[in-house]
Coordinates of C-alpha atoms in Angstrom, one line a residue:
M1070 CA -60.8 26.7 -151.0
S1071 CA -58.0 24.5 -150.9
K1072 CA -56.5 22.8 -148.2
A1073 CA -53.7 25.1 -147.4
V1074 CA -56.1 28.1 -147.1
R1075 CA -58.4 26.3 -145.2
V1076 CA -55.7 25.4 -142.6
D1077 CA -54.4 29.3 -142.5
V1078 CA -58.3 30.4 -142.0
M1079 CA -58.7 28.0 -138.9
E1080 CA -55.0 28.2 -137.4
G1081 CA -55.6 32.3 -138.3
A1082 CA -59.2 31.9 -135.9
R1083 CA -57.8 30.1 -133.6
I1084 CA -55.1 32.6 -132.5
A1085 CA -57.1 35.7 -133.3
F1086 CA -59.8 34.6 -130.6
F1087 CA -56.6 33.6 -128.2
S1088 CA -55.3 37.1 -128.6
L1089 CA -58.7 38.6 -128.1
G1090 CA -59.3 36.6 -124.8
A1091 CA -55.8 37.7 -123.8
N1092 CA -56.2 41.6 -123.7
R1093 CA -60.3 41.6 -122.8
M1094 CA -59.9 45.7 -121.6
R1095 CA -58.9 46.6 -125.1
T1096 CA -61.2 44.2 -126.7
V1097 CA -64.6 45.2 -124.9
L1098 CA -63.5 49.0 -125.4
T1099 CA -63.4 48.5 -129.3
T1100 CA -66.6 46.5 -129.3
V1101 CA -68.4 49.1 -127.5
G1102 CA -66.9 51.8 -129.7
I1103 CA -68.3 49.7 -132.7
G1104 CA -71.6 48.8 -130.8
I1105 CA -72.5 52.4 -130.3
G1106 CA -72.5 52.6 -134.0
V1107 CA -74.9 50.1 -134.7
A1108 CA -77.3 50.4 -131.9
T1109 CA -77.8 54.4 -133.1
L1110 CA -78.0 53.1 -137.0
L1111 CA -80.9 50.4 -136.0
A1112 CA -82.7 52.3 -133.9
I1113 CA -83.6 55.1 -135.7
I1114 CA -83.9 52.7 -138.6
G1115 CA -86.5 50.4 -136.4
I1116 CA -88.3 53.2 -135.9
I1117 CA -88.6 55.1 -139.6
Q1118 CA -89.6 51.0 -140.6
G1119 CA -91.9 51.0 -138.0
L1120 CA -93.3 54.2 -139.3
N1121 CA -93.5 53.2 -142.8
A1122 CA -95.4 50.0 -141.9
S1123 CA -97.7 51.6 -140.1
F1124 CA -97.9 54.5 -142.6
D1125 CA -98.7 51.9 -145.2
K1126 CA -101.5 50.3 -142.9
Q1127 CA -103.1 53.6 -142.5
L1128 CA -103.0 54.3 -146.4
A1129 CA -104.8 50.8 -147.1
S1130 CA -107.9 52.1 -145.3
L1131 CA -108.2 54.4 -148.1
G1132 CA -108.5 51.5 -150.7
S1133 CA -105.9 50.9 -153.7
N1134 CA -108.5 51.8 -156.3
T1135 CA -110.1 55.0 -155.1
L1136 CA -109.5 58.5 -156.9
Q1137 CA -110.8 62.1 -155.6
V1138 CA -111.7 64.6 -157.8
S1139 CA -111.7 68.6 -156.1
K1140 CA -110.6 72.1 -156.2
F1141 CA -108.0 71.3 -154.1
P1142 CA -104.8 68.7 -154.3
W1143 CA -104.0 67.0 -151.2
V1144 CA -100.5 68.0 -151.2
I1145 CA -100.9 72.0 -151.8
K1146 CA -97.7 73.1 -153.6
G1147 CA -97.6 76.8 -154.8
D1148 CA -100.2 79.7 -155.0
W1149 CA -103.4 78.5 -152.5
W1150 CA -105.1 81.4 -153.8
M1151 CA -105.1 79.7 -157.4
Y1152 CA -106.6 76.5 -156.2
R1153 CA -108.6 78.8 -154.3
N1154 CA -110.2 80.5 -157.1
R1155 CA -111.2 77.4 -158.9
K1156 CA -115.3 76.9 -159.8
N1157 CA -117.0 74.5 -157.3
F1158 CA -118.2 71.6 -158.8
T1159 CA -122.0 71.0 -159.2
L1160 CA -124.4 68.2 -158.2
P1161 CA -125.2 67.9 -162.3
Q1162 CA -121.2 67.4 -162.7
V1163 CA -121.3 64.9 -160.5
E1164 CA -124.3 62.9 -162.3
Q1165 CA -122.5 63.7 -166.0
I1166 CA -119.0 62.1 -164.8
R1167 CA -120.8 59.1 -163.6
A1168 CA -122.5 58.5 -166.8
Q1169 CA -119.3 59.7 -168.8
A1170 CA -117.0 57.4 -167.1
P1171 CA -117.3 53.0 -167.4
F1172 CA -114.5 52.1 -165.2
I1173 CA -116.5 54.0 -162.1
A1174 CA -117.9 51.3 -159.8
A1175 CA -119.3 54.2 -157.4
I1176 CA -119.4 57.9 -157.2
S1177 CA -120.2 60.1 -154.6
P1178 CA -119.8 64.1 -153.7
I1179 CA -118.4 64.5 -150.1
V1180 CA -118.6 67.4 -147.9
G1181 CA -117.1 68.0 -144.5
R1182 CA -116.5 70.5 -141.8
N1183 CA -115.9 69.9 -137.7
G1184 CA -118.4 69.9 -135.3
D1185 CA -119.4 69.5 -131.8
V1186 CA -121.3 66.7 -131.4
G1187 CA -123.4 65.9 -128.0
F1188 CA -125.7 63.6 -126.1
N1189 CA -127.6 63.9 -122.8
G1190 CA -125.3 66.6 -121.6
Q1191 CA -121.7 64.4 -122.6
Q1192 CA -120.1 66.3 -125.7
L1193 CA -117.1 65.8 -128.2
S1194 CA -115.2 68.5 -130.1
T1195 CA -113.9 68.9 -133.3
V1196 CA -115.6 65.5 -134.8
D1197 CA -115.4 65.2 -138.6
V1198 CA -119.1 65.8 -140.0
F1199 CA -119.4 64.6 -143.4
G1200 CA -122.2 64.9 -146.0
V1201 CA -122.2 62.0 -148.3
T1202 CA -124.5 59.7 -150.7
Q1203 CA -125.1 56.1 -150.1
E1204 CA -122.2 54.8 -152.5
Y1205 CA -119.6 56.8 -150.1
F1206 CA -119.4 53.6 -147.7
A1207 CA -118.4 51.5 -150.3
I1208 CA -115.9 53.9 -151.8
G1209 CA -114.2 54.3 -148.7
S1210 CA -114.6 50.7 -147.1
W1211 CA -116.5 52.1 -144.5
Q1212 CA -118.5 48.7 -142.5
V1213 CA -121.7 49.0 -140.4
M1214 CA -121.3 47.4 -137.5
S1215 CA -124.7 47.8 -136.3
G1216 CA -127.9 49.8 -137.7
R1217 CA -127.7 50.6 -141.4
S1218 CA -125.9 53.1 -143.7
L1219 CA -127.6 56.4 -145.2
T1220 CA -129.9 55.6 -148.2
D1221 CA -130.9 57.3 -150.8
A1222 CA -134.5 57.9 -149.8
D1223 CA -132.9 59.9 -146.7
D1224 CA -130.7 62.4 -149.0
A1225 CA -133.6 62.8 -151.1
V1226 CA -135.8 64.3 -148.4
T1227 CA -133.2 65.7 -146.7
R1228 CA -133.7 62.7 -143.5
P1229 CA -131.9 64.3 -140.4
V1230 CA -129.9 60.6 -139.9
A1231 CA -127.0 60.4 -139.1
V1232 CA -124.1 57.0 -138.9
I1233 CA -121.7 57.4 -136.2
G1234 CA -117.7 56.3 -136.0
A1235 CA -116.6 54.2 -133.1
T1236 CA -114.9 56.9 -131.6
V1237 CA -117.9 58.6 -131.5
A1238 CA -120.4 55.7 -130.5
E1239 CA -117.6 55.2 -127.2
G1240 CA -117.6 58.7 -126.5
L1241 CA -121.1 59.1 -126.6
F1242 CA -122.4 55.8 -125.4
P1243 CA -120.5 54.1 -123.7
G1244 CA -122.5 50.8 -122.6
I1245 CA -126.0 52.0 -124.4
N1246 CA -127.4 51.3 -127.3
P1247 CA -126.8 54.6 -130.0
L1248 CA -129.2 53.2 -132.3
G1249 CA -132.6 55.7 -132.1
R1250 CA -131.0 58.3 -130.0
S1251 CA -130.8 61.6 -130.6
I1252 CA -127.8 63.3 -131.0
R1253 CA -126.4 67.2 -131.5
I1254 CA -124.4 68.4 -134.2
D1255 CA -123.5 71.9 -133.6
G1256 CA -127.1 72.6 -131.9
R1257 CA -128.7 70.5 -134.7
P1258 CA -130.7 67.3 -134.0
F1259 CA -130.0 63.7 -135.6
Q1260 CA -130.8 60.8 -135.2
V1261 CA -128.8 57.8 -134.8
V1262 CA -129.2 55.1 -137.4
G1263 CA -125.9 53.5 -137.8
T1264 CA -122.3 52.9 -136.2
L1265 CA -119.1 52.1 -138.1
A1266 CA -116.5 49.7 -137.3
R1267 CA -113.5 51.1 -136.4
K1268 CA -110.5 51.9 -139.2
G1269 CA -108.0 53.8 -137.2
K1270 CA -105.8 56.5 -137.7
L1271 CA -104.5 57.9 -141.0
L1272 CA -101.3 60.7 -140.0
E1273 CA -102.2 61.1 -136.7
R1274 CA -106.0 61.6 -137.2
D1275 CA -108.8 59.7 -136.0
Q1276 CA -110.8 58.3 -138.7
D1277 CA -113.4 57.0 -136.3
L1278 CA -114.2 60.5 -134.8
A1279 CA -116.6 61.0 -137.3
V1280 CA -120.3 61.2 -138.4
M1281 CA -122.0 61.0 -141.8
V1282 CA -124.9 62.4 -142.6
P1283 CA -126.8 62.8 -145.9
F1284 CA -125.3 64.7 -148.4
K1285 CA -128.7 67.0 -149.0
T1286 CA -129.4 67.3 -145.4
F1287 CA -125.5 68.7 -144.7
Y1288 CA -125.9 71.2 -147.1
S1289 CA -129.6 72.0 -145.6
T1290 CA -128.3 72.2 -142.2
F1291 CA -125.0 74.1 -142.9
G1292 CA -125.5 76.1 -145.3
K1293 CA -124.7 75.6 -149.1
G1294 CA -121.5 77.5 -149.7
R1295 CA -119.2 75.2 -149.1
P1296 CA -117.4 73.4 -152.3
F1297 CA -117.8 69.7 -151.8
S1298 CA -115.5 67.1 -154.0
I1299 CA -115.8 63.9 -156.1
S1300 CA -114.9 60.4 -154.1
M1301 CA -115.1 57.4 -156.5
A1302 CA -114.2 54.0 -156.4
V1303 CA -112.9 52.6 -159.8
D1304 CA -113.8 48.9 -161.1
Q1305 CA -111.1 46.2 -159.6
G1306 CA -109.6 45.1 -163.0
Q1307 CA -109.6 48.8 -164.4
D1308 CA -105.6 50.1 -164.2
I1309 CA -106.1 52.7 -162.2
R1310 CA -103.6 55.4 -164.0
K1311 CA -105.1 55.1 -167.1
A1312 CA -108.2 55.7 -164.9
E1313 CA -107.2 58.7 -164.4
E1314 CA -106.1 59.7 -167.5
Q1315 CA -109.3 58.8 -169.4
L1316 CA -111.0 61.1 -165.9
V1317 CA -109.2 63.6 -166.6
G1318 CA -110.6 64.5 -170.0
I1319 CA -113.8 63.6 -168.9
V1320 CA -113.8 66.1 -166.0
R1321 CA -111.9 68.9 -168.3
R1322 CA -115.4 68.3 -170.6
V1323 CA -118.0 68.1 -167.7
R1324 CA -116.4 71.6 -166.4
G1325 CA -115.9 73.1 -169.9
T1326 CA -112.0 73.8 -169.8
P1327 CA -111.3 75.2 -173.1
P1328 CA -108.4 73.4 -174.8
G1329 CA -104.8 74.9 -173.9
V1330 CA -105.9 75.8 -170.6
P1331 CA -104.5 74.2 -167.1
D1332 CA -107.1 72.2 -165.6
D1333 CA -108.8 73.9 -163.0
F1334 CA -109.4 70.8 -160.7
S1335 CA -107.2 67.8 -159.1
I1336 CA -107.7 64.6 -159.1
N1337 CA -106.3 62.8 -156.1
R1338 CA -105.1 59.5 -155.2
P1339 CA -103.7 57.8 -151.8
E1340 CA -100.5 56.9 -154.0
Q1341 CA -100.0 60.9 -153.8
L1342 CA -99.6 60.6 -150.2
A1343 CA -97.3 57.8 -150.1
Q1344 CA -95.0 59.6 -152.4
T1345 CA -95.1 62.7 -150.3
Y1346 CA -94.4 60.4 -147.1
E1347 CA -91.6 58.8 -149.1
Q1348 CA -90.0 62.2 -149.4
L1349 CA -89.5 62.9 -145.9
T1350 CA -88.8 59.4 -144.4
G1351 CA -86.1 59.8 -147.5
A1352 CA -84.5 62.6 -145.6
L1353 CA -84.6 61.0 -142.1
Y1354 CA -83.3 57.8 -143.9
G1355 CA -80.1 60.2 -144.8
V1356 CA -79.9 61.7 -141.3
A1357 CA -79.6 58.3 -139.8
L1358 CA -77.5 56.7 -142.3
G1359 CA -75.0 59.8 -141.8
V1360 CA -75.1 59.4 -138.4
G1361 CA -74.3 55.8 -138.7
F1362 CA -72.3 55.8 -140.8
I1363 CA -70.2 58.6 -138.8
T1364 CA -70.1 56.4 -135.5
M1365 CA -69.0 53.6 -137.8
L1366 CA -66.3 55.5 -139.0
V1367 CA -64.9 56.5 -135.7
G1368 CA -65.0 52.7 -134.7
G1369 CA -63.3 51.7 -137.2
I1370 CA -60.6 53.9 -136.8
G1371 CA -60.9 53.0 -133.4
I1372 CA -59.9 49.3 -134.6
M1373 CA -57.1 50.1 -136.7
N1374 CA -55.4 51.9 -134.0
I1375 CA -55.9 49.0 -131.5
M1376 CA -54.7 46.6 -134.5
L1377 CA -51.8 48.8 -134.8
V1378 CA -51.0 48.8 -130.8
S1379 CA -51.5 45.2 -131.0
V1380 CA -48.8 44.6 -134.5
R1381 CA -46.4 46.6 -131.9
E1382 CA -46.8 44.5 -128.9
R1383 CA -46.3 41.1 -131.1
T1384 CA -43.7 42.2 -132.8
R1385 CA -41.3 39.2 -131.4
E1386 CA -44.3 36.7 -131.6
I1387 CA -44.6 37.8 -135.4
G1388 CA -40.9 37.2 -136.0
I1389 CA -40.7 33.9 -134.3
R1390 CA -43.7 32.6 -136.3
R1391 CA -42.2 33.6 -139.8
A1392 CA -38.8 32.5 -139.0
L1393 CA -40.3 29.0 -138.1
G1394 CA -41.9 29.2 -141.9
A1395 CA -45.6 30.9 -141.0
R1396 CA -46.1 32.7 -144.4
K1397 CA -47.4 36.4 -144.9
R1398 CA -50.9 35.1 -146.0
T1399 CA -51.4 33.5 -142.4
I1400 CA -50.4 36.6 -140.9
V1401 CA -52.9 38.7 -142.6
V1402 CA -55.6 36.4 -142.1
Q1403 CA -55.0 35.9 -138.5
F1404 CA -55.0 39.7 -138.3
L1405 CA -58.0 40.4 -140.2
M1406 CA -60.2 37.9 -138.5
E1407 CA -59.1 39.6 -135.0
A1408 CA -60.4 42.8 -136.3
S1409 CA -63.4 41.1 -137.8
A1410 CA -64.2 38.9 -134.9
V1411 CA -64.4 42.4 -132.2
S1412 CA -66.6 44.6 -135.2
A1413 CA -69.1 41.4 -135.5
V1414 CA -69.0 41.0 -131.8
G1415 CA -69.6 44.5 -131.5
G1416 CA -72.8 45.0 -134.2
L1417 CA -74.5 42.0 -132.3
L1418 CA -74.6 43.6 -128.8
G1419 CA -75.2 47.0 -130.5
T1420 CA -77.8 45.3 -132.8
I1421 CA -79.4 43.8 -129.2
V1422 CA -79.2 47.4 -128.0
G1423 CA -80.6 49.0 -130.9
L1424 CA -83.7 46.9 -131.2
G1425 CA -84.5 47.0 -127.3
T1426 CA -84.3 51.0 -127.4
A1427 CA -86.6 51.3 -130.3
K1428 CA -89.0 49.0 -128.7
V1429 CA -88.6 51.2 -125.7
V1430 CA -89.8 54.0 -127.2
S1431 CA -92.7 52.4 -129.5
L1432 CA -93.7 51.5 -126.1
I1433 CA -93.9 54.8 -124.4
T1434 CA -94.2 57.3 -127.4
P1435 CA -96.8 56.7 -130.3
L1436 CA -93.8 55.9 -132.7
A1437 CA -94.0 53.0 -134.1
A1438 CA -90.7 50.6 -134.3
D1439 CA -90.3 47.2 -136.4
V1440 CA -87.0 46.1 -137.7
Q1441 CA -86.6 43.9 -141.0
A1442 CA -84.7 41.1 -140.6
G1443 CA -82.4 41.9 -143.3
T1444 CA -81.8 45.4 -141.8
I1445 CA -80.4 42.9 -138.8
V1446 CA -78.4 40.8 -140.6
G1447 CA -77.2 43.8 -142.9
G1448 CA -76.3 45.7 -139.5
V1449 CA -73.7 42.5 -138.0
G1450 CA -72.6 42.1 -141.7
F1451 CA -71.3 46.0 -142.0
A1452 CA -69.9 45.9 -138.4
A1453 CA -67.7 43.1 -139.8
L1454 CA -66.8 44.7 -142.8
V1455 CA -65.8 47.8 -141.0
G1456 CA -63.1 45.8 -138.7
L1457 CA -62.3 44.1 -142.6
L1458 CA -61.4 47.1 -144.0
F1459 CA -59.6 49.1 -141.1
G1460 CA -57.5 46.1 -140.3
I1461 CA -56.3 45.7 -143.7
W1462 CA -53.4 48.2 -143.0
P1463 CA -52.5 46.7 -139.8
A1464 CA -52.7 43.2 -141.3
A1465 CA -50.3 44.1 -143.9
R1466 CA -47.7 45.8 -142.2
A1467 CA -47.3 42.5 -139.5
A1468 CA -47.4 40.3 -142.6
N1469 CA -44.0 42.4 -144.3
L1470 CA -42.1 42.6 -141.1
D1471 CA -38.5 42.1 -141.4
P1472 CA -38.3 38.6 -139.8
V1473 CA -34.4 39.6 -138.4
E1474 CA -35.4 42.7 -137.4
A1475 CA -38.8 41.4 -135.5
L1476 CA -37.0 38.9 -133.4
R1477 CA -34.7 41.7 -132.0
Y1478 CA -37.1 43.8 -131.1
E1479 CA -37.6 44.4 -127.3

């Protein structure tokens, strides 16, 4: 930057801020208009980013190297009855998949239902009751806090034992050691042999409101008509997508699916939930940006209008400065800096209000809020850019005034 340009910028900044101070009410009103736009935009984006961070944390609880084979996809699109009419999996098929897929580190059938779980007069409703084998705890990253997990021996002899989630333990056994106690699941007795560490929520469903029982015990107790899925963990060094591609061929072969016939099963992985979630939040981002842009457009028009009024009021001043040798560039810089300064201050105040609003929402509602630093900088910078763009016409109009005519202006 040359010395002349630096002088123009410094002088323009000095005059711009002096002018803003001399017209406080006008400056405040213009600043409020921009601030409302930035506050609205950041509040919405802050809530969306908070939801994204919360969802990513929840999704991590499923594990990045897990796959689930089932009749039904996690996200059903199309005819539900088509999935409903698919053949159920069988336990021999689980063992065949295990034998033919060397990249699988652990595999377990899983079947579930909702049930009422009670102890000594206390009862919890809509508890997730799962029938699983010993390997499921490693697949789902479940950690045993006290006692033990289920064993193959429990499954082999259909032992009525259960491992309970943290919410169930707290709800039924406040201040009591649950190990060895007998709970009732829909009226059937099960002995508690272990408790699980807390995992938190997934898609607003409490993962800790759950009870795990041996897979064969589940069927012998609650009936064998319920279809099950197959959960598996892929070796850490294995590419999950390549493993999925290989698994498709293995499962087709195990189920005897003829060539040319569509798959009669679905392979699910956590990334599919993430993609569906991103589609939903993408629409929210579009709405937020639309609202923000409209508000900023209104604020920008307000800035342009105020700057045009300022040019008219200071026409004689501009004429005097031009007569004393001020260049057009100096006048342009002055008015652009004035417009940008108003917008930047409005953006800063709007950022503070927007962040505060998002934080208040996160405190009084289940919605999370987490605004990233880049978003804050972008909000203030975008506000300044709006002022710069909408200040171009008033600045050019001021610079192109005829000095003689401007001196005559009353």
